[in-house]
PDB file of C-alpha atoms in Angstrom:
ATOM      1  CA  MET A   1       5.757 177.167  94.468  1.00 68.00           C
ATOM      2  CA  ALA A   2       4.308 173.689  95.412  1.00 81.00           C
ATOM      3  CA  ASP A   3       4.903 170.805  92.997  1.00 95.00           C
ATOM      4  CA  ILE A   4       1.877 169.708  90.954  1.00 98.00           C
ATOM      5  CA  GLU A   5       1.864 166.032  91.751  1.00 98.00           C
ATOM      6  CA  PHE A   6      -0.701 163.299  91.675  1.00 98.00           C
ATOM      7  CA  LYS A   7       0.664 160.645  94.062  1.00 98.00           C
ATOM      8  CA  GLY A   8      -2.219 158.410  95.243  1.00 98.00           C
ATOM      9  CA  ARG A   9      -4.594 159.740  92.578  1.00 98.00           C
ATOM     10  CA  VAL A  10      -6.278 157.729  89.882  1.00 99.00           C
ATOM     11  CA  ALA A  11      -6.936 159.245  86.480  1.00 99.00           C
ATOM     12  CA  ILE A  12      -8.930 158.186  83.469  1.00 99.00           C
ATOM     13  CA  VAL A  13      -7.927 159.795  80.099  1.00 98.00           C
ATOM     14  CA  THR A  14     -10.111 159.107  77.103  1.00 98.00           C
ATOM     15  CA  GLY A  15      -8.740 159.135  73.628  1.00 97.00           C
ATOM     16  CA  ALA A  16      -5.269 158.666  75.065  1.00 98.00           C
ATOM     17  CA  GLY A  17      -3.840 156.248  72.483  1.00 96.00           C
ATOM     18  CA  GLY A  18      -2.068 159.007  70.590  1.00 94.00           C
ATOM     19  CA  GLY A  19      -1.663 162.785  70.225  1.00 92.00           C
ATOM     20  CA  LEU A  20      -2.696 165.030  72.965  1.00 96.00           C
ATOM     21  CA  GLY A  21      -4.435 162.237  75.011  1.00 97.00           C
ATOM     22  CA  ARG A  22      -1.184 160.216  75.090  1.00 97.00           C
ATOM     23  CA  GLN A  23       0.733 163.243  76.385  1.00 97.00           C
ATOM     24  CA  HIS A  24      -1.874 163.857  79.091  1.00 98.00           C
ATOM     25  CA  ALA A  25      -1.591 160.201  80.228  1.00 98.00           C
ATOM     26  CA  LEU A  26       2.150 160.117  80.230  1.00 98.00           C
ATOM     27  CA  ALA A  27       2.340 163.444  82.188  1.00 98.00           C
ATOM     28  CA  LEU A  28      -0.179 162.338  84.908  1.00 98.00           C
ATOM     29  CA  ALA A  29       1.613 159.011  85.301  1.00 98.00           C
ATOM     30  CA  ALA A  30       5.039 160.770  85.506  1.00 98.00           C
ATOM     31  CA  ARG A  31       3.683 162.892  88.276  1.00 98.00           C
ATOM     32  CA  GLY A  32       2.396 159.943  90.299  1.00 98.00           C
ATOM     33  CA  ALA A  33      -1.039 159.083  89.072  1.00 98.00           C
ATOM     34  CA  LYS A  34      -2.318 155.641  88.267  1.00 98.00           C
ATOM     35  CA  VAL A  35      -3.765 156.042  84.810  1.00 99.00           C
ATOM     36  CA  LEU A  36      -6.486 154.151  82.973  1.00 98.00           C
ATOM     37  CA  VAL A  37      -5.656 154.785  79.247  1.00 98.00           C
ATOM     38  CA  ASN A  38      -8.794 154.629  77.115  1.00 98.00           C
ATOM     39  CA  ASP A  39      -8.741 154.642  73.326  1.00 97.00           C
ATOM     40  CA  LEU A  40     -11.057 152.979  70.768  1.00 92.00           C
ATOM     41  CA  GLY A  41      -8.091 152.874  68.444  1.00 84.00           C
ATOM     42  CA  GLY A  42     -10.114 154.140  65.507  1.00 62.00           C
ATOM     43  CA  ALA A  43      -9.267 156.513  62.640  1.00 63.00           C
ATOM     44  CA  VAL A  44      -9.587 160.240  62.941  1.00 64.00           C
ATOM     45  CA  ASP A  45     -13.125 159.982  61.493  1.00 57.00           C
ATOM     46  CA  GLY A  46     -14.120 157.361  64.205  1.00 56.00           C
ATOM     47  CA  SER A  47     -14.098 154.420  61.967  1.00 62.00           C
ATOM     48  CA  GLY A  48     -12.404 151.048  63.039  1.00 54.00           C
ATOM     49  CA  GLY A  49     -10.912 150.234  66.342  1.00 57.00           C
ATOM     50  CA  THR A  50      -8.208 148.279  68.061  1.00 66.00           C
ATOM     51  CA  ALA A  51      -7.080 147.904  71.653  1.00 70.00           C
ATOM     52  CA  GLY A  52      -3.375 148.212  70.570  1.00 91.00           C
ATOM     53  CA  ALA A  53      -3.290 152.040  70.766  1.00 95.00           C
ATOM     54  CA  ALA A  54      -4.195 152.196  74.442  1.00 97.00           C
ATOM     55  CA  GLN A  55      -1.956 149.218  75.297  1.00 97.00           C
ATOM     56  CA  LYS A  56       1.036 150.865  73.658  1.00 97.00           C
ATOM     57  CA  VAL A  57       0.788 153.890  75.939  1.00 98.00           C
ATOM     58  CA  VAL A  58       0.274 151.707  78.892  1.00 98.00           C
ATOM     59  CA  ASP A  59       3.451 149.872  77.998  1.00 98.00           C
ATOM     60  CA  GLU A  60       5.282 153.293  77.853  1.00 98.00           C
ATOM     61  CA  ILE A  61       3.998 154.228  81.348  1.00 98.00           C
ATOM     62  CA  ARG A  62       4.949 150.915  82.807  1.00 98.00           C
ATOM     63  CA  ALA A  63       8.447 151.065  81.219  1.00 98.00           C
ATOM     64  CA  ALA A  64       8.942 154.416  82.984  1.00 98.00           C
ATOM     65  CA  GLY A  65       8.005 152.922  86.288  1.00 98.00           C
ATOM     66  CA  GLY A  66       4.351 154.026  86.402  1.00 98.00           C
ATOM     67  CA  GLU A  67       1.086 152.079  86.842  1.00 98.00           C
ATOM     68  CA  ALA A  68      -1.499 151.987  84.061  1.00 98.00           C
ATOM     69  CA  LEU A  69      -4.240 149.884  82.510  1.00 98.00           C
ATOM     70  CA  ALA A  70      -5.617 149.833  78.976  1.00 98.00           C
ATOM     71  CA  ASN A  71      -9.227 150.134  77.889  1.00 97.00           C
ATOM     72  CA  ALA A  72     -10.665 150.203  74.372  1.00 97.00           C
ATOM     73  CA  ALA A  73     -14.233 151.231  75.081  1.00 97.00           C
ATOM     74  CA  SER A  74     -16.090 153.628  72.818  1.00 97.00           C
ATOM     75  CA  VAL A  75     -17.206 156.638  74.776  1.00 98.00           C
ATOM     76  CA  THR A  76     -20.461 156.522  72.839  1.00 97.00           C
ATOM     77  CA  ASP A  77     -21.352 153.218  74.607  1.00 98.00           C
ATOM     78  CA  PHE A  78     -22.571 154.098  78.156  1.00 98.00           C
ATOM     79  CA  ALA A  79     -22.500 150.481  79.328  1.00 98.00           C
ATOM     80  CA  ALA A  80     -18.891 150.214  78.117  1.00 98.00           C
ATOM     81  CA  VAL A  81     -18.019 153.566  79.715  1.00 98.00           C
ATOM     82  CA  GLU A  82     -19.504 152.286  83.070  1.00 98.00           C
ATOM     83  CA  ALA A  83     -17.479 149.102  82.724  1.00 98.00           C
ATOM     84  CA  MET A  84     -14.357 151.231  82.175  1.00 98.00           C
ATOM     85  CA  VAL A  85     -14.909 153.172  85.319  1.00 98.00           C
ATOM     86  CA  GLN A  86     -15.547 149.995  87.252  1.00 98.00           C
ATOM     87  CA  GLN A  87     -12.165 148.606  85.786  1.00 98.00           C
ATOM     88  CA  ALA A  88     -10.433 151.563  87.562  1.00 98.00           C
ATOM     89  CA  ILE A  89     -12.438 151.144  90.712  1.00 98.00           C
ATOM     90  CA  ASP A  90     -11.770 147.382  90.873  1.00 98.00           C
ATOM     91  CA  ALA A  91      -7.959 147.915  90.264  1.00 98.00           C
ATOM     92  CA  TRP A  92      -7.350 151.035  92.442  1.00 98.00           C
ATOM     93  CA  GLY A  93     -10.444 151.667  94.552  1.00 98.00           C
ATOM     94  CA  ARG A  94     -11.234 155.214  93.304  1.00 98.00           C
ATOM     95  CA  VAL A  95     -11.312 157.628  90.429  1.00 98.00           C
ATOM     96  CA  ASP A  96      -9.960 161.162  91.139  1.00 99.00           C
ATOM     97  CA  VAL A  97      -9.416 162.652  87.673  1.00 99.00           C
ATOM     98  CA  LEU A  98     -11.334 162.433  84.521  1.00 99.00           C
ATOM     99  CA  VAL A  99      -9.871 163.972  81.309  1.00 98.00           C
ATOM    100  CA  ASN A 100     -12.490 163.943  78.544  1.00 98.00           C
ATOM    101  CA  ASN A 101     -10.224 163.992  75.489  1.00 98.00           C
ATOM    102  CA  ALA A 102     -11.759 161.514  73.053  1.00 97.00           C
ATOM    103  CA  GLY A 103     -12.865 163.051  69.806  1.00 96.00           C
ATOM    104  CA  ILE A 104     -13.239 162.640  66.039  1.00 94.00           C
ATOM    105  CA  LEU A 105     -13.488 164.879  63.050  1.00 93.00           C
ATOM    106  CA  ARG A 106     -15.757 164.752  60.055  1.00 94.00           C
ATOM    107  CA  ASP A 107     -15.195 168.192  58.524  1.00 94.00           C
ATOM    108  CA  LYS A 108     -17.346 169.588  55.614  1.00 96.00           C
ATOM    109  CA  SER A 109     -19.211 172.809  55.045  1.00 97.00           C
ATOM    110  CA  PHE A 110     -22.717 172.660  56.618  1.00 98.00           C
ATOM    111  CA  ALA A 111     -24.265 172.714  53.173  1.00 98.00           C
ATOM    112  CA  LYS A 112     -22.396 169.426  52.226  1.00 98.00           C
ATOM    113  CA  MET A 113     -22.535 167.811  55.636  1.00 98.00           C
ATOM    114  CA  SER A 114     -24.863 164.839  56.178  1.00 98.00           C
ATOM    115  CA  MET A 115     -26.794 164.765  59.390  1.00 98.00           C
ATOM    116  CA  ASP A 116     -25.277 161.450  60.178  1.00 97.00           C
ATOM    117  CA  ASP A 117     -21.806 163.006  60.277  1.00 97.00           C
ATOM    118  CA  PHE A 118     -23.220 165.904  62.362  1.00 97.00           C
ATOM    119  CA  ARG A 119     -24.818 163.488  64.868  1.00 98.00           C
ATOM    120  CA  LEU A 120     -21.786 161.183  65.195  1.00 97.00           C
ATOM    121  CA  VAL A 121     -19.390 164.039  66.074  1.00 97.00           C
ATOM    122  CA  VAL A 122     -21.868 165.369  68.640  1.00 98.00           C
ATOM    123  CA  ASP A 123     -22.274 161.762  70.028  1.00 98.00           C
ATOM    124  CA  VAL A 124     -18.547 161.294  70.479  1.00 97.00           C
ATOM    125  CA  HIS A 125     -17.616 164.705  71.819  1.00 98.00           C
ATOM    126  CA  LEU A 126     -20.680 165.796  73.840  1.00 98.00           C
ATOM    127  CA  MET A 127     -22.468 162.521  74.750  1.00 98.00           C
ATOM    128  CA  GLY A 128     -19.103 160.697  75.258  1.00 98.00           C
ATOM    129  CA  ALA A 129     -18.109 163.416  77.773  1.00 98.00           C
ATOM    130  CA  ALA A 130     -21.502 163.229  79.355  1.00 98.00           C
ATOM    131  CA  TYR A 131     -21.390 159.431  79.687  1.00 98.00           C
ATOM    132  CA  CYS A 132     -17.864 159.515  81.202  1.00 98.00           C
ATOM    133  CA  CYS A 133     -19.005 162.302  83.666  1.00 99.00           C
ATOM    134  CA  LYS A 134     -22.112 160.276  84.580  1.00 99.00           C
ATOM    135  CA  ALA A 135     -20.122 157.140  85.229  1.00 99.00           C
ATOM    136  CA  VAL A 136     -17.544 158.740  87.511  1.00 99.00           C
ATOM    137  CA  TRP A 137     -19.960 161.138  89.283  1.00 99.00           C
ATOM    138  CA  PRO A 138     -21.243 158.803  92.073  1.00 98.00           C
ATOM    139  CA  HIS A 139     -17.759 157.701  92.881  1.00 98.00           C
ATOM    140  CA  MET A 140     -16.502 161.264  93.075  1.00 99.00           C
ATOM    141  CA  VAL A 141     -19.476 162.297  95.253  1.00 98.00           C
ATOM    142  CA  ALA A 142     -18.963 159.296  97.584  1.00 98.00           C
ATOM    143  CA  GLN A 143     -15.279 160.136  98.045  1.00 98.00           C
ATOM    144  CA  GLN A 144     -16.045 163.950  98.217  1.00 98.00           C
ATOM    145  CA  TYR A 145     -13.323 164.688  95.574  1.00 98.00           C
ATOM    146  CA  GLY A 146     -13.112 164.900  91.908  1.00 99.00           C
ATOM    147  CA  ARG A 147     -11.464 166.801  89.094  1.00 99.00           C
ATOM    148  CA  ILE A 148     -12.969 166.762  85.558  1.00 99.00           C
ATOM    149  CA  VAL A 149     -11.457 168.335  82.465  1.00 99.00           C
ATOM    150  CA  MET A 150     -13.524 168.794  79.457  1.00 98.00           C
ATOM    151  CA  THR A 151     -11.826 169.346  76.097  1.00 98.00           C
ATOM    152  CA  THR A 152     -13.395 172.257  74.319  1.00 98.00           C
ATOM    153  CA  SER A 153     -12.010 174.097  71.262  1.00 96.00           C
ATOM    154  CA  SER A 154     -11.390 177.492  69.640  1.00 96.00           C
ATOM    155  CA  THR A 155     -13.849 176.204  67.034  1.00 95.00           C
ATOM    156  CA  GLY A 156     -16.536 175.851  69.634  1.00 96.00           C
ATOM    157  CA  LEU A 157     -15.729 179.140  71.309  1.00 97.00           C
ATOM    158  CA  TYR A 158     -15.304 181.276  68.211  1.00 96.00           C
ATOM    159  CA  GLY A 159     -16.211 179.232  65.056  1.00 96.00           C
ATOM    160  CA  ASN A 160     -14.246 177.698  62.187  1.00 94.00           C
ATOM    161  CA  PHE A 161     -15.283 177.100  58.614  1.00 94.00           C
ATOM    162  CA  GLY A 162     -16.194 173.563  57.839  1.00 95.00           C
ATOM    163  CA  GLN A 163     -16.601 172.449  61.461  1.00 96.00           C
ATOM    164  CA  SER A 164     -20.180 173.136  62.437  1.00 97.00           C
ATOM    165  CA  ASN A 165     -20.634 169.663  63.972  1.00 98.00           C
ATOM    166  CA  TYR A 166     -17.368 169.841  65.873  1.00 97.00           C
ATOM    167  CA  GLY A 167     -17.977 173.452  67.014  1.00 97.00           C
ATOM    168  CA  ALA A 168     -21.414 172.738  68.316  1.00 98.00           C
ATOM    169  CA  ALA A 169     -20.227 169.682  70.302  1.00 98.00           C
ATOM    170  CA  LYS A 170     -17.280 171.543  71.664  1.00 98.00           C
ATOM    171  CA  LEU A 171     -19.225 174.586  72.955  1.00 98.00           C
ATOM    172  CA  ALA A 172     -21.799 172.208  74.370  1.00 98.00           C
ATOM    173  CA  GLN A 173     -19.018 170.749  76.520  1.00 98.00           C
ATOM    174  CA  VAL A 174     -18.570 174.218  78.087  1.00 98.00           C
ATOM    175  CA  GLY A 175     -22.304 174.371  78.864  1.00 98.00           C
ATOM    176  CA  LEU A 176     -22.030 170.938  80.532  1.00 98.00           C
ATOM    177  CA  MET A 177     -18.956 172.157  82.434  1.00 98.00           C
ATOM    178  CA  GLN A 178     -20.763 175.245  83.753  1.00 98.00           C
ATOM    179  CA  THR A 179     -23.646 173.312  85.385  1.00 98.00           C
ATOM    180  CA  LEU A 180     -21.547 170.321  86.630  1.00 98.00           C
ATOM    181  CA  ALA A 181     -19.201 172.790  88.351  1.00 98.00           C
ATOM    182  CA  LEU A 182     -22.169 174.314  90.157  1.00 98.00           C
ATOM    183  CA  GLU A 183     -23.659 170.902  91.092  1.00 98.00           C
ATOM    184  CA  GLY A 184     -20.255 169.496  92.050  1.00 98.00           C
ATOM    185  CA  ALA A 185     -19.089 172.353  94.292  1.00 98.00           C
ATOM    186  CA  LYS A 186     -20.550 170.990  97.472  1.00 98.00           C
ATOM    187  CA  HIS A 187     -18.765 167.633  96.827  1.00 98.00           C
ATOM    188  CA  ASN A 188     -15.353 169.148  96.122  1.00 98.00           C
ATOM    189  CA  ILE A 189     -15.718 168.205  92.376  1.00 99.00           C
ATOM    190  CA  HIS A 190     -14.105 170.837  90.227  1.00 99.00           C
ATOM    191  CA  VAL A 191     -15.007 170.889  86.550  1.00 99.00           C
ATOM    192  CA  ASN A 192     -13.027 172.872  83.961  1.00 99.00           C
ATOM    193  CA  ALA A 193     -12.436 173.126  80.238  1.00 98.00           C
ATOM    194  CA  LEU A 194      -9.325 173.070  78.105  1.00 98.00           C
ATOM    195  CA  ALA A 195      -9.137 174.563  74.668  1.00 98.00           C
ATOM    196  CA  PRO A 196      -5.941 173.147  73.121  1.00 96.00           C
ATOM    197  CA  THR A 197      -4.124 174.149  69.939  1.00 93.00           C
ATOM    198  CA  ALA A 198      -1.921 171.205  69.116  1.00 85.00           C
ATOM    199  CA  ALA A 199      -0.422 169.399  66.124  1.00 78.00           C
ATOM    200  CA  THR A 200      -1.883 165.906  66.072  1.00 61.00           C
ATOM    201  CA  ARG A 201      -3.161 163.602  63.356  1.00 58.00           C
ATOM    202  CA  MET A 202      -6.266 165.742  63.270  1.00 55.00           C
ATOM    203  CA  THR A 203      -4.227 168.771  62.100  1.00 59.00           C
ATOM    204  CA  GLU A 204      -1.720 167.028  59.729  1.00 62.00           C
ATOM    205  CA  GLY A 205      -1.571 168.834  56.357  1.00 63.00           C
ATOM    206  CA  LEU A 206      -3.517 171.799  57.538  1.00 67.00           C
ATOM    207  CA  MET A 207      -0.586 173.978  58.616  1.00 71.00           C
ATOM    208  CA  PRO A 208       3.027 174.633  57.621  1.00 80.00           C
ATOM    209  CA  GLN A 209       5.557 172.330  59.178  1.00 82.00           C
ATOM    210  CA  GLU A 210       7.186 175.146  61.141  1.00 82.00           C
ATOM    211  CA  VAL A 211       3.879 175.933  62.774  1.00 82.00           C
ATOM    212  CA  LEU A 212       3.198 172.291  63.478  1.00 82.00           C
ATOM    213  CA  ASP A 213       6.620 172.032  65.154  1.00 83.00           C
ATOM    214  CA  ALA A 214       5.642 174.946  67.475  1.00 84.00           C
ATOM    215  CA  LEU A 215       2.282 173.303  68.286  1.00 89.00           C
ATOM    216  CA  LYS A 216       3.671 170.251  70.001  1.00 91.00           C
ATOM    217  CA  PRO A 217       0.972 168.428  72.115  1.00 91.00           C
ATOM    218  CA  GLU A 218       3.346 168.554  75.038  1.00 94.00           C
ATOM    219  CA  ALA A 219       2.971 172.330  75.164  1.00 94.00           C
ATOM    220  CA  VAL A 220      -0.721 171.972  76.094  1.00 97.00           C
ATOM    221  CA  VAL A 221      -0.166 169.558  78.894  1.00 97.00           C
ATOM    222  CA  PRO A 222       0.695 172.060  81.607  1.00 98.00           C
ATOM    223  CA  ALA A 223      -2.813 173.578  81.407  1.00 98.00           C
ATOM    224  CA  MET A 224      -4.424 170.108  81.822  1.00 98.00           C
ATOM    225  CA  LEU A 225      -2.248 169.422  84.856  1.00 98.00           C
ATOM    226  CA  VAL A 226      -3.363 172.670  86.451  1.00 98.00           C
ATOM    227  CA  LEU A 227      -6.987 171.992  85.793  1.00 98.00           C
ATOM    228  CA  ALA A 228      -6.772 168.387  86.970  1.00 98.00           C
ATOM    229  CA  HIS A 229      -4.832 169.102  90.226  1.00 98.00           C
ATOM    230  CA  GLU A 230      -6.294 169.318  93.663  1.00 98.00           C
ATOM    231  CA  SER A 231      -5.431 173.027  93.639  1.00 98.00           C
ATOM    232  CA  ALA A 232      -7.473 173.472  90.378  1.00 98.00           C
ATOM    233  CA  PRO A 233     -10.038 176.253  89.946  1.00 98.00           C
ATOM    234  CA  THR A 234     -13.574 175.452  88.813  1.00 98.00           C
ATOM    235  CA  ARG A 235     -15.613 176.714  85.887  1.00 98.00           C
ATOM    236  CA  THR A 236     -12.484 177.920  84.126  1.00 98.00           C
ATOM    237  CA  ILE A 237     -11.792 177.720  80.471  1.00 98.00           C
ATOM    238  CA  LEU A 238      -8.048 177.602  79.774  1.00 98.00           C
ATOM    239  CA  CYS A 239      -6.687 177.937  76.196  1.00 98.00           C
ATOM    240  CA  ALA A 240      -3.227 176.571  75.445  1.00 97.00           C
ATOM    241  CA  GLY A 241      -0.987 176.158  72.432  1.00 95.00           C
ATOM    242  CA  ALA A 242       2.759 176.496  71.542  1.00 93.00           C
ATOM    243  CA  GLY A 243       3.535 177.218  75.273  1.00 95.00           C
ATOM    244  CA  THR A 244       1.143 180.188  75.425  1.00 96.00           C
ATOM    245  CA  PHE A 245      -1.831 180.095  77.831  1.00 98.00           C
ATOM    246  CA  GLU A 246      -4.989 182.252  77.779  1.00 98.00           C
ATOM    247  CA  ALA A 247      -8.365 182.193  79.442  1.00 98.00           C
ATOM    248  CA  ALA A 248     -11.777 182.429  77.621  1.00 98.00           C
ATOM    249  CA  HIS A 249     -14.888 183.860  79.241  1.00 98.00           C
ATOM    250  CA  ILE A 250     -18.656 183.863  78.405  1.00 98.00           C
ATOM    251  CA  THR A 251     -19.680 187.358  79.400  1.00 98.00           C
ATOM    252  CA  LEU A 252     -22.822 189.422  79.828  1.00 98.00           C
ATOM    253  CA  THR A 253     -23.005 193.135  78.984  1.00 98.00           C
ATOM    254  CA  GLN A 254     -24.737 195.714  81.060  1.00 98.00           C
ATOM    255  CA  GLY A 255     -27.433 196.069  78.448  1.00 98.00           C
ATOM    256  CA  VAL A 256     -30.207 198.640  78.068  1.00 98.00           C
ATOM    257  CA  HIS A 257     -33.807 198.551  79.428  1.00 98.00           C
ATOM    258  CA  LEU A 258     -36.329 199.413  76.695  1.00 98.00           C
ATOM    259  CA  GLY A 259     -39.477 198.093  78.180  1.00 97.00           C
ATOM    260  CA  ILE A 260     -42.470 196.734  76.261  1.00 97.00           C
ATOM    261  CA  GLY A 261     -44.225 198.363  73.372  1.00 97.00           C
ATOM    262  CA  SER A 262     -44.836 198.363  69.643  1.00 98.00           C
ATOM    263  CA  GLU A 263     -41.757 200.555  69.030  1.00 98.00           C
ATOM    264  CA  VAL A 264     -39.241 198.462  70.963  1.00 98.00           C
ATOM    265  CA  PRO A 265     -37.919 196.537  67.988  1.00 98.00           C
ATOM    266  CA  GLU A 266     -36.964 199.773  66.241  1.00 98.00           C
ATOM    267  CA  GLN A 267     -35.507 201.205  69.460  1.00 98.00           C
ATOM    268  CA  LEU A 268     -33.499 198.062  69.963  1.00 98.00           C
ATOM    269  CA  ALA A 269     -32.130 198.204  66.358  1.00 98.00           C
ATOM    270  CA  ALA A 270     -31.118 201.810  66.944  1.00 98.00           C
ATOM    271  CA  ARG A 271     -29.426 201.180  70.207  1.00 98.00           C
ATOM    272  CA  LEU A 272     -27.871 197.734  69.421  1.00 98.00           C
ATOM    273  CA  ALA A 273     -24.371 199.163  69.599  1.00 98.00           C
ATOM    274  CA  GLU A 274     -25.172 200.319  73.167  1.00 98.00           C
ATOM    275  CA  VAL A 275     -26.583 196.878  74.092  1.00 98.00           C
ATOM    276  CA  THR A 276     -23.442 195.131  72.820  1.00 98.00           C
ATOM    277  CA  ASN A 277     -20.982 197.580  74.328  1.00 98.00           C
ATOM    278  CA  ARG A 278     -18.619 195.534  76.459  1.00 98.00           C
ATOM    279  CA  ALA A 279     -17.805 198.245  78.994  1.00 98.00           C
ATOM    280  CA  GLY A 280     -18.664 196.937  82.465  1.00 97.00           C
ATOM    281  CA  GLU A 281     -19.466 193.447  81.247  1.00 98.00           C
ATOM    282  CA  GLN A 282     -19.514 190.626  83.753  1.00 98.00           C
ATOM    283  CA  VAL A 283     -18.667 186.928  83.867  1.00 98.00           C
ATOM    284  CA  PRO A 284     -21.930 185.527  85.433  1.00 98.00           C
ATOM    285  CA  GLN A 285     -21.525 183.078  88.318  1.00 96.00           C
ATOM    286  CA  SER A 286     -24.572 181.242  87.084  1.00 97.00           C
ATOM    287  CA  GLY A 287     -27.312 181.562  84.497  1.00 97.00           C
ATOM    288  CA  ALA A 288     -29.444 183.471  87.118  1.00 97.00           C
ATOM    289  CA  ALA A 289     -27.301 186.591  86.455  1.00 97.00           C
ATOM    290  CA  GLN A 290     -29.035 187.312  83.222  1.00 97.00           C
ATOM    291  CA  GLY A 291     -32.491 187.395  84.738  1.00 97.00           C
ATOM    292  CA  THR A 292     -31.229 189.307  87.799  1.00 97.00           C
ATOM    293  CA  ASN A 293     -29.722 192.028  85.568  1.00 97.00           C
ATOM    294  CA  GLU A 294     -32.862 192.277  83.420  1.00 97.00           C
ATOM    295  CA  VAL A 295     -35.387 192.523  86.225  1.00 97.00           C
ATOM    296  CA  ALA A 296     -33.140 195.013  88.202  1.00 97.00           C
ATOM    297  CA  LYS A 297     -33.115 197.326  85.147  1.00 96.00           C
ATOM    298  CA  ALA A 298     -36.851 197.024  84.730  1.00 96.00           C
ATOM    299  CA  MET A 299     -37.410 197.813  88.423  1.00 96.00           C
ATOM    300  CA  ALA A 300     -35.010 200.804  88.303  1.00 97.00           C
ATOM    301  CA  SER A 301     -36.960 202.237  85.301  1.00 93.00           C
ATOM    302  CA  ARG A 302     -40.164 202.530  87.128  1.00 89.00           C
TER     303      ARG A 302
END
């Protein structure tokens, strides 16, 4: 089995001042990458900020013999994100890997959540990822190479009480991944998503200590390395936690053709179990698969 190494590669990791992002940055550097460590240095809810968090990780990397730079830009500031990418270009001439890891939490039930808290979480997770992708995209196209890792979540994929804002933003990253992977294919830009389960400051106090000990952030890192490597797949959602790895898929069932008519709503209700039956489901290669399936069944019924 070939080693997963990043010699000659340049990586940007957002939200890398602690927790999972720090482990991502350290692992990429240990395997040869030059790493730009980005972190606003704010609290879990996004308030505050200091450059010290990113610099501390840079110091760790340099102490281990690696090469790194610190950046304290907020991913919600597109101009600052563009400057961050230019910082890497000026220093090292390219950007090969982007790990969109920056995030915040503002958990409350939807009934009690303010729209300001909803919007801020979406801005950090979704728009932050979009800004970073937009800033690296022309460089990756020009060099005909790029690896982008989105950070999604089981909350986005499957839901979690009290995290409507976070879940919406995290599943939106998967939607962004799906299209960017299609658009990037001809430029050798692979785009994937990682759904981590890890004990970080975002999960402190939410689980028993024994469970938190099993969910070390380091246990997620192998999945990131696989998705960020030159041998990476594209349009893949990897789940990782406690040393266990799974894949998630957005699928389409075979469905049932009912046609058009006044009785179709009642027919659909009566046959809903058949429509949702997962036997023979597919993982579409693009959004066109839905329309293709629907039209094919309509034509076959004639």
